[in-house]
mmCIF file of C-alpha atoms in Angstrom:
data_model
loop_
_atom_site.group_PDB
_atom_site.id
_atom_site.type_symbol
_atom_site.label_atom_id
_atom_site.label_comp_id
_atom_site.label_asym_id
_atom_site.label_seq_id
_atom_site.Cartn_x
_atom_site.Cartn_y
_atom_site.Cartn_z
ATOM 1 C CA MET A 14 99.566 70.688 75.604
ATOM 2 C CA ILE A 15 98.384 74.261 76.187
ATOM 3 C CA ARG A 16 100.933 76.896 75.202
ATOM 4 C CA VAL A 17 100.785 80.122 77.236
ATOM 5 C CA GLY A 18 102.414 83.182 75.660
ATOM 6 C CA THR A 19 104.123 85.665 77.952
ATOM 7 C CA ARG A 20 106.546 88.553 77.918
ATOM 8 C CA GLY A 21 109.938 87.742 79.363
ATOM 9 C CA SER A 22 110.022 90.239 82.230
ATOM 10 C CA LYS A 23 110.161 89.024 85.817
ATOM 11 C CA LEU A 24 106.647 90.283 86.507
ATOM 12 C CA ALA A 25 105.177 88.892 83.271
ATOM 13 C CA LEU A 26 106.727 85.476 83.897
ATOM 14 C CA ALA A 27 105.382 85.459 87.457
ATOM 15 C CA GLN A 28 101.879 86.391 86.280
ATOM 16 C CA SER A 29 101.848 83.966 83.373
ATOM 17 C CA GLY A 30 103.340 81.200 85.490
ATOM 18 C CA MET A 31 100.570 81.691 88.018
ATOM 19 C CA ILE A 32 97.951 81.364 85.266
ATOM 20 C CA ALA A 33 99.722 78.354 83.742
ATOM 21 C CA ASP A 34 99.790 76.577 87.106
ATOM 22 C CA GLU A 35 96.105 77.299 87.655
ATOM 23 C CA ILE A 36 95.153 76.027 84.197
ATOM 24 C CA ALA A 37 97.167 72.847 84.775
ATOM 25 C CA ARG A 38 95.507 72.353 88.181
ATOM 26 C CA LEU A 39 91.986 72.961 86.902
ATOM 27 C CA THR A 40 92.213 71.038 83.627
ATOM 28 C CA GLY A 41 94.847 68.376 84.171
ATOM 29 C CA GLU A 42 96.452 69.467 80.888
ATOM 30 C CA GLN A 43 100.178 69.976 80.374
ATOM 31 C CA VAL A 44 101.017 73.681 80.088
ATOM 32 C CA GLU A 45 104.090 75.291 78.523
ATOM 33 C CA LEU A 46 105.241 78.916 78.857
ATOM 34 C CA VAL A 47 106.364 80.502 75.568
ATOM 35 C CA GLU A 48 108.293 83.788 75.846
ATOM 36 C CA ILE A 49 107.456 86.466 73.261
ATOM 37 C CA LYS A 50 109.450 89.696 72.941
ATOM 38 C CA THR A 51 107.279 92.802 72.566
ATOM 39 C CA THR A 52 107.912 96.331 71.324
ATOM 40 C CA GLY A 53 107.839 97.664 74.884
ATOM 41 C CA ASP A 54 110.612 95.365 76.079
ATOM 42 C CA GLY A 55 114.211 96.545 76.118
ATOM 43 C CA THR A 56 113.507 100.274 75.813
ATOM 44 C CA ASN A 57 113.581 103.118 78.325
ATOM 45 C CA VAL A 58 111.262 105.335 76.289
ATOM 46 C CA PRO A 59 108.244 106.362 78.438
ATOM 47 C CA VAL A 60 105.149 104.287 77.737
ATOM 48 C CA ALA A 61 103.190 107.484 77.053
ATOM 49 C CA GLN A 62 105.483 108.096 74.059
ATOM 50 C CA LEU A 63 105.533 104.479 72.839
ATOM 51 C CA GLY A 64 101.754 104.358 72.520
ATOM 52 C CA VAL A 65 99.011 101.842 73.264
ATOM 53 C CA GLY A 66 99.646 98.157 72.647
ATOM 54 C CA VAL A 67 103.442 98.100 72.983
ATOM 55 C CA PHE A 68 103.292 95.177 75.438
ATOM 56 C CA VAL A 69 100.478 93.403 73.594
ATOM 57 C CA ASN A 70 100.765 93.372 69.811
ATOM 58 C CA GLN A 71 103.423 90.683 69.381
ATOM 59 C CA LEU A 72 101.624 88.381 71.818
ATOM 60 C CA ARG A 73 98.431 88.766 69.804
ATOM 61 C CA GLU A 74 100.273 88.108 66.567
ATOM 62 C CA ALA A 75 101.674 84.873 68.010
ATOM 63 C CA LEU A 76 98.147 83.926 69.078
ATOM 64 C CA GLU A 77 96.798 84.601 65.587
ATOM 65 C CA ARG A 78 99.595 82.542 63.997
ATOM 66 C CA GLU A 79 98.672 79.703 66.401
ATOM 67 C CA GLU A 80 102.164 79.676 67.889
ATOM 68 C CA ILE A 81 100.504 79.926 71.305
ATOM 69 C CA ASP A 82 97.047 79.018 72.589
ATOM 70 C CA ILE A 83 96.713 81.673 75.279
ATOM 71 C CA ALA A 84 98.246 85.109 75.795
ATOM 72 C CA VAL A 85 98.491 86.533 79.307
ATOM 73 C CA HIS A 86 98.501 90.330 79.635
ATOM 74 C CA SER A 87 98.303 92.893 82.390
ATOM 75 C CA TYR A 88 94.777 93.988 81.529
ATOM 76 C CA LYS A 89 95.552 97.689 81.862
ATOM 77 C CA ASP A 90 98.052 97.328 78.963
ATOM 78 C CA LEU A 91 95.373 96.227 76.489
ATOM 79 C CA PRO A 92 93.984 98.697 73.943
ATOM 80 C CA THR A 93 90.285 99.288 74.595
ATOM 81 C CA ALA A 94 89.302 98.027 71.117
ATOM 82 C CA GLN A 95 89.051 94.229 71.271
ATOM 83 C CA PRO A 96 89.641 92.198 68.063
ATOM 84 C CA GLU A 97 86.460 90.294 67.196
ATOM 85 C CA HIS A 98 88.271 86.975 66.640
ATOM 86 C CA LEU A 99 89.909 87.048 70.084
ATOM 87 C CA VAL A 100 88.227 86.767 73.473
ATOM 88 C CA VAL A 101 89.448 87.786 76.930
ATOM 89 C CA PHE A 102 88.697 86.130 80.249
ATOM 90 C CA VAL A 103 89.497 87.567 83.663
ATOM 91 C CA PRO A 104 90.778 85.496 86.605
ATOM 92 C CA PRO A 105 90.037 86.728 90.148
ATOM 93 C CA ARG A 106 91.464 90.213 90.466
ATOM 94 C CA ALA A 107 94.380 91.099 92.724
ATOM 95 C CA ASP A 108 94.605 94.251 94.863
ATOM 96 C CA PRO A 109 93.960 97.166 92.451
ATOM 97 C CA ARG A 110 95.517 99.869 94.639
ATOM 98 C CA ASP A 111 98.688 101.842 94.095
ATOM 99 C CA VAL A 112 101.348 101.775 96.788
ATOM 100 C CA LEU A 113 104.294 103.851 97.916
ATOM 101 C CA ILE A 114 107.754 102.484 98.597
ATOM 102 C CA ALA A 115 109.732 105.240 100.308
ATOM 103 C CA SER A 116 113.087 105.458 102.016
ATOM 104 C CA ASP A 117 113.174 105.013 105.796
ATOM 105 C CA GLY A 118 109.677 103.514 105.781
ATOM 106 C CA ARG A 119 107.990 106.859 105.149
ATOM 107 C CA THR A 120 104.419 107.465 103.975
ATOM 108 C CA LEU A 121 103.168 110.282 101.738
ATOM 109 C CA SER A 122 102.347 112.374 104.791
ATOM 110 C CA ASP A 123 105.970 112.018 105.939
ATOM 111 C CA LEU A 124 107.353 113.381 102.665
ATOM 112 C CA GLY A 125 107.787 117.142 102.506
ATOM 113 C CA PRO A 126 107.959 119.688 99.683
ATOM 114 C CA GLY A 127 110.607 118.826 97.141
ATOM 115 C CA ALA A 128 110.464 115.086 97.823
ATOM 116 C CA ARG A 129 111.321 113.228 94.635
ATOM 117 C CA ILE A 130 108.760 110.566 93.771
ATOM 118 C CA GLY A 131 109.336 108.320 90.789
ATOM 119 C CA THR A 132 106.514 107.385 88.418
ATOM 120 C CA GLY A 133 106.091 107.378 84.658
ATOM 121 C CA SER A 134 102.291 107.456 84.833
ATOM 122 C CA PRO A 135 100.473 110.722 83.935
ATOM 123 C CA ARG A 136 97.546 109.469 86.052
ATOM 124 C CA ARG A 137 99.730 109.095 89.141
ATOM 125 C CA ILE A 138 101.547 112.362 88.462
ATOM 126 C CA ALA A 139 98.248 114.242 88.204
ATOM 127 C CA GLN A 140 96.971 112.881 91.508
ATOM 128 C CA LEU A 141 100.258 113.397 93.353
ATOM 129 C CA ASN A 142 100.411 116.992 92.141
ATOM 130 C CA ALA A 143 96.750 117.507 93.105
ATOM 131 C CA LEU A 144 97.702 116.909 96.749
ATOM 132 C CA GLY A 145 99.450 120.299 96.725
ATOM 133 C CA ARG A 146 102.365 118.977 98.756
ATOM 134 C CA GLY A 147 105.098 120.279 96.457
ATOM 135 C CA PHE A 148 106.371 116.838 95.419
ATOM 136 C CA GLU A 149 108.697 116.564 92.453
ATOM 137 C CA CYS A 150 107.437 113.784 90.190
ATOM 138 C CA VAL A 151 110.328 112.130 88.377
ATOM 139 C CA PRO A 152 109.519 110.131 85.198
ATOM 140 C CA ILE A 153 110.948 106.620 85.428
ATOM 141 C CA ARG A 154 110.824 103.398 83.425
ATOM 142 C CA GLY A 155 112.261 99.963 83.871
ATOM 143 C CA ASN A 156 111.249 96.852 85.737
ATOM 144 C CA ILE A 157 110.086 96.800 89.344
ATOM 145 C CA ASP A 158 113.507 95.912 90.730
ATOM 146 C CA THR A 159 115.134 98.805 88.855
ATOM 147 C CA ARG A 160 112.557 101.293 90.125
ATOM 148 C CA ILE A 161 112.775 100.172 93.734
ATOM 149 C CA GLY A 162 116.561 100.268 93.475
ATOM 150 C CA ARG A 163 116.449 104.039 93.020
ATOM 151 C CA VAL A 164 114.676 104.618 96.352
ATOM 152 C CA GLY A 165 117.157 106.097 98.792
ATOM 153 C CA ALA A 166 119.549 106.901 95.928
ATOM 154 C CA ASP A 167 118.166 109.647 93.687
ATOM 155 C CA LEU A 168 114.516 109.195 94.720
ATOM 156 C CA ASP A 169 112.656 109.517 98.009
ATOM 157 C CA GLY A 170 110.033 107.060 96.877
ATOM 158 C CA VAL A 171 108.289 105.361 93.985
ATOM 159 C CA VAL A 172 104.605 104.665 93.319
ATOM 160 C CA LEU A 173 103.834 101.218 91.936
ATOM 161 C CA ALA A 174 100.908 98.817 91.635
ATOM 162 C CA ALA A 175 100.307 96.621 94.674
ATOM 163 C CA ALA A 176 99.429 93.624 92.513
ATOM 164 C CA GLY A 177 102.762 93.548 90.706
ATOM 165 C CA LEU A 178 104.761 93.737 93.905
ATOM 166 C CA LYS A 179 102.777 90.919 95.463
ATOM 167 C CA ARG A 180 103.160 88.737 92.388
ATOM 168 C CA ILE A 181 106.963 88.945 92.542
ATOM 169 C CA GLY A 182 107.098 88.675 96.327
ATOM 170 C CA ARG A 183 108.252 92.198 97.205
ATOM 171 C CA GLN A 184 105.159 93.370 99.098
ATOM 172 C CA ALA A 185 107.104 93.548 102.381
ATOM 173 C CA GLU A 186 108.810 96.685 101.080
ATOM 174 C CA ILE A 187 105.548 98.620 100.699
ATOM 175 C CA THR A 188 105.498 101.561 103.105
ATOM 176 C CA GLU A 189 101.924 102.694 102.346
ATOM 177 C CA TYR A 190 98.890 101.376 100.506
ATOM 178 C CA LEU A 191 97.360 104.447 98.863
ATOM 179 C CA ASP A 192 93.666 104.904 99.495
ATOM 180 C CA PRO A 193 91.709 105.220 96.217
ATOM 181 C CA LEU A 194 90.379 108.514 97.563
ATOM 182 C CA VAL A 195 93.972 109.772 97.297
ATOM 183 C CA MET A 196 95.185 107.740 94.314
ATOM 184 C CA LEU A 197 92.454 106.233 92.151
ATOM 185 C CA PRO A 198 93.956 103.314 90.183
ATOM 186 C CA ALA A 199 94.237 102.866 86.430
ATOM 187 C CA PRO A 200 91.321 101.118 84.717
ATOM 188 C CA ALA A 201 91.784 97.339 85.068
ATOM 189 C CA GLN A 202 94.771 97.675 87.431
ATOM 190 C CA GLY A 203 95.388 94.434 89.302
ATOM 191 C CA ALA A 204 93.506 92.377 86.712
ATOM 192 C CA LEU A 205 95.008 89.908 84.265
ATOM 193 C CA ALA A 206 93.644 89.307 80.777
ATOM 194 C CA VAL A 207 93.752 85.730 79.540
ATOM 195 C CA GLU A 208 93.245 86.006 75.791
ATOM 196 C CA CYS A 209 92.327 83.131 73.452
ATOM 197 C CA ARG A 210 91.189 82.627 69.871
ATOM 198 C CA LYS A 211 87.397 82.766 69.957
ATOM 199 C CA ALA A 212 87.038 79.769 67.635
ATOM 200 C CA ASP A 213 89.452 77.630 69.653
ATOM 201 C CA MET A 214 88.230 74.989 72.090
ATOM 202 C CA THR A 215 90.687 76.458 74.609
ATOM 203 C CA SER A 216 88.462 79.516 75.030
ATOM 204 C CA ALA A 217 85.516 77.450 76.260
ATOM 205 C CA LEU A 218 87.820 75.571 78.614
ATOM 206 C CA ILE A 219 89.285 78.762 80.090
ATOM 207 C CA SER A 220 85.881 80.409 80.351
ATOM 208 C CA SER A 221 84.414 77.564 82.363
ATOM 209 C CA LYS A 222 87.445 77.046 84.599
ATOM 210 C CA LEU A 223 89.141 80.406 85.127
ATOM 211 C CA ASN A 224 86.845 83.359 84.451
ATOM 212 C CA ASP A 225 85.608 85.435 87.418
ATOM 213 C CA ARG A 226 82.389 87.133 86.309
ATOM 214 C CA TYR A 227 82.545 89.843 88.990
ATOM 215 C CA ALA A 228 86.135 90.761 88.066
ATOM 216 C CA GLN A 229 85.159 90.687 84.393
ATOM 217 C CA ALA A 230 82.232 93.041 85.043
ATOM 218 C CA ALA A 231 84.331 95.466 87.103
ATOM 219 C CA VAL A 232 87.006 95.664 84.433
ATOM 220 C CA ALA A 233 84.358 96.056 81.713
ATOM 221 C CA ALA A 234 82.918 99.104 83.489
ATOM 222 C CA GLU A 235 86.335 100.705 83.978
ATOM 223 C CA ARG A 236 87.516 100.099 80.428
ATOM 224 C CA ALA A 237 84.244 101.253 78.898
ATOM 225 C CA LEU A 238 84.731 104.545 80.711
ATOM 226 C CA LEU A 239 88.256 104.777 79.312
ATOM 227 C CA GLN A 240 87.103 103.928 75.791
ATOM 228 C CA ARG A 241 84.267 106.466 75.811
ATOM 229 C CA LEU A 242 86.741 109.139 76.851
ATOM 230 C CA GLU A 243 88.840 108.039 73.840
ATOM 231 C CA ALA A 244 91.862 107.874 76.128
ATOM 232 C CA GLY A 245 94.709 105.374 76.065
ATOM 233 C CA CYS A 246 96.321 103.468 78.917
ATOM 234 C CA SER A 247 98.857 106.294 79.389
ATOM 235 C CA ALA A 248 96.242 109.066 79.716
ATOM 236 C CA PRO A 249 95.576 110.733 83.102
ATOM 237 C CA VAL A 250 92.359 108.716 83.545
ATOM 238 C CA ALA A 251 91.524 106.625 86.606
ATOM 239 C CA ALA A 252 88.664 104.264 87.351
ATOM 240 C CA LEU A 253 87.751 101.639 89.911
ATOM 241 C CA ALA A 254 84.648 99.461 90.083
ATOM 242 C CA ASP A 255 83.490 97.268 92.942
ATOM 243 C CA VAL A 256 81.045 94.475 92.102
ATOM 244 C CA ALA A 257 79.339 92.402 94.786
ATOM 245 C CA GLU A 258 76.211 90.370 95.339
ATOM 246 C CA GLY A 259 73.175 92.617 95.606
ATOM 247 C CA ALA A 260 70.590 92.832 98.334
ATOM 248 C CA SER A 261 68.022 91.162 96.074
ATOM 249 C CA PRO A 262 68.428 87.664 94.576
ATOM 250 C CA GLY A 263 69.559 87.716 90.946
ATOM 251 C CA GLU A 264 71.196 91.143 91.221
ATOM 252 C CA VAL A 265 74.681 92.504 91.735
ATOM 253 C CA ASP A 266 75.637 95.946 92.978
ATOM 254 C CA LEU A 267 78.151 97.978 90.981
ATOM 255 C CA TYR A 268 79.934 100.998 92.441
ATOM 256 C CA LEU A 269 82.080 102.838 89.915
ATOM 257 C CA ARG A 270 84.414 105.778 90.452
ATOM 258 C CA GLY A 271 86.134 107.687 87.663
ATOM 259 C CA ALA A 272 88.540 110.599 87.436
ATOM 260 C CA VAL A 273 90.268 112.661 84.766
ATOM 261 C CA GLY A 274 93.046 115.061 85.657
ATOM 262 C CA ALA A 275 95.481 117.612 84.394
ATOM 263 C CA GLU A 276 98.986 116.287 84.828
ATOM 264 C CA ASP A 277 100.088 119.273 86.885
ATOM 265 C CA GLY A 278 97.334 118.527 89.383
ATOM 266 C CA SER A 279 95.427 121.664 88.580
ATOM 267 C CA VAL A 280 92.102 119.956 87.897
ATOM 268 C CA ILE A 281 90.935 116.536 88.982
ATOM 269 C CA GLU A 282 87.360 115.806 87.940
ATOM 270 C CA ARG A 283 86.036 112.945 90.109
ATOM 271 C CA LEU A 284 82.591 111.385 89.786
ATOM 272 C CA SER A 285 80.984 108.150 90.935
ATOM 273 C CA THR A 286 77.820 106.155 90.335
ATOM 274 C CA THR A 287 76.041 103.060 91.582
ATOM 275 C CA ALA A 288 73.831 100.554 89.786
ATOM 276 C CA ALA A 289 71.951 97.349 90.546
ATOM 277 C CA LEU A 290 72.435 94.947 87.624
ATOM 278 C CA PRO A 291 70.556 91.729 86.758
ATOM 279 C CA ASP A 292 72.842 88.720 87.145
ATOM 280 C CA GLU A 293 72.219 85.298 85.640
ATOM 281 C CA GLY A 294 75.184 83.624 87.353
ATOM 282 C CA ASP A 295 78.125 82.041 85.553
ATOM 283 C CA THR A 296 76.125 81.468 82.363
ATOM 284 C CA GLY A 297 75.467 85.189 82.029
ATOM 285 C CA ALA A 298 79.008 86.515 82.567
ATOM 286 C CA ALA A 299 79.217 88.194 79.157
ATOM 287 C CA GLU A 300 75.805 89.843 79.595
ATOM 288 C CA LEU A 301 76.743 91.091 83.080
ATOM 289 C CA ALA A 302 79.967 92.560 81.661
ATOM 290 C CA ALA A 303 77.978 94.291 78.906
ATOM 291 C CA ARG A 304 75.610 95.827 81.448
ATOM 292 C CA ALA A 305 78.548 96.974 83.576
ATOM 293 C CA ALA A 306 80.161 98.498 80.492
ATOM 294 C CA ALA A 307 77.019 100.552 79.905
ATOM 295 C CA VAL A 308 77.421 102.014 83.401
ATOM 296 C CA GLY A 309 81.012 102.916 82.540
ATOM 297 C CA VAL A 310 79.918 104.694 79.373
ATOM 298 C CA ALA A 311 77.290 106.657 81.315
ATOM 299 C CA LEU A 312 79.821 107.814 83.910
ATOM 300 C CA ALA A 313 82.210 108.823 81.133
ATOM 301 C CA GLU A 314 79.434 110.952 79.630
ATOM 302 C CA ASP A 315 79.038 112.669 83.000
ATOM 303 C CA LEU A 316 82.791 113.318 83.130
ATOM 304 C CA LEU A 317 82.691 114.796 79.634
ATOM 305 C CA GLU A 318 79.918 117.140 80.749
ATOM 306 C CA VAL A 319 82.115 118.550 83.542
ATOM 307 C CA GLY A 320 85.118 119.163 81.302
ATOM 308 C CA ALA A 321 87.013 115.882 80.872
ATOM 309 C CA GLU A 322 87.337 116.336 77.114
ATOM 310 C CA GLU A 323 89.144 119.649 77.528
ATOM 311 C CA LEU A 324 91.494 118.151 80.111
ATOM 312 C CA LEU A 325 92.428 115.243 77.854
ATOM 313 C CA LYS A 326 93.159 117.583 74.945
ATOM 314 C CA LEU A 327 95.548 119.757 76.940
ATOM 315 C CA ASP A 328 99.275 119.501 76.384
ATOM 316 C CA PRO A 329 100.798 118.396 79.734
ATOM 317 C CA SER A 330 103.210 121.345 79.737
ATOM 318 C CA SER A 331 100.364 123.868 79.514
ATOM 319 C CA ARG A 332 98.107 122.628 82.318
ATOM 320 C CA ARG A 333 97.533 125.167 85.096
ATOM 321 C CA LEU A 334 96.452 124.883 88.748
ATOM 322 C CA LEU A 335 92.727 125.473 89.171
ATOM 323 C CA MET A 336 90.555 123.381 91.462
ATOM 324 C CA GLU A 337 89.388 119.903 92.380
ATOM 325 C CA ARG A 338 85.778 118.750 92.187
ATOM 326 C CA THR A 339 84.356 115.728 93.953
#
């Protein structure tokens, strides 16, 4: 029996159930879902105020106490520092983009000045404000159903992650998929983290059956950028990596974009880089991820050189409109 730890929210149960079903299919083992309540559950306090790890810590504690064998997280919720005794594997990644759900089927271009758009993410707020369209960004919390329920009531629209909507079957309500050129996603958005005890036989089983080395490498690059910037999951930092087979045998191509912004939209520093990385196939997944992470660190250094550190230190209430660099 493999015990899979999960939060009790609708989205978490859908994600963890998907992983549990896949593990059962691939291994032939019996799999049980075990619900764990986390600090972030049952509160309406904005995530930015709760801090990093509020959806993670209790799951990890249950893993360490051997009450569960696997913990399933939304990867973007994980702190960037990884405990040495735990290991994370990454299943194939879902759509990383953000989406808009707006009343009357509208898109961003249909919404005029003063339109009220709900999001609790400083990253999304910064990029919406950077459009200069005069939107009013309204901080919101709650599950997906609660957020969507406010559209057409006190909000004109909400911005959410495409992956979450698809996992709970509400993708038909999406009125616009937001191009990453407009709304660069959060690091690791759309990816799940399947976490195991490193010394446990389960980790080898999951690694061989479930891990997607390209998804793992992409997430490693994005999170390394975030870690080098010393920013948490609630900081106005965005990153997206694309990893694909390279033109030459034994190589993969990595394209990484990163952005840091002031929450009022005044400054959005955007940079990108490409790299050809040696790839040893499935046996070299960890090494490929390490090489991708080095690319993320390098791009973070470039962002720091153009002022990212100053942006991240600013109090959100004091950020002023300036300019956008590409």
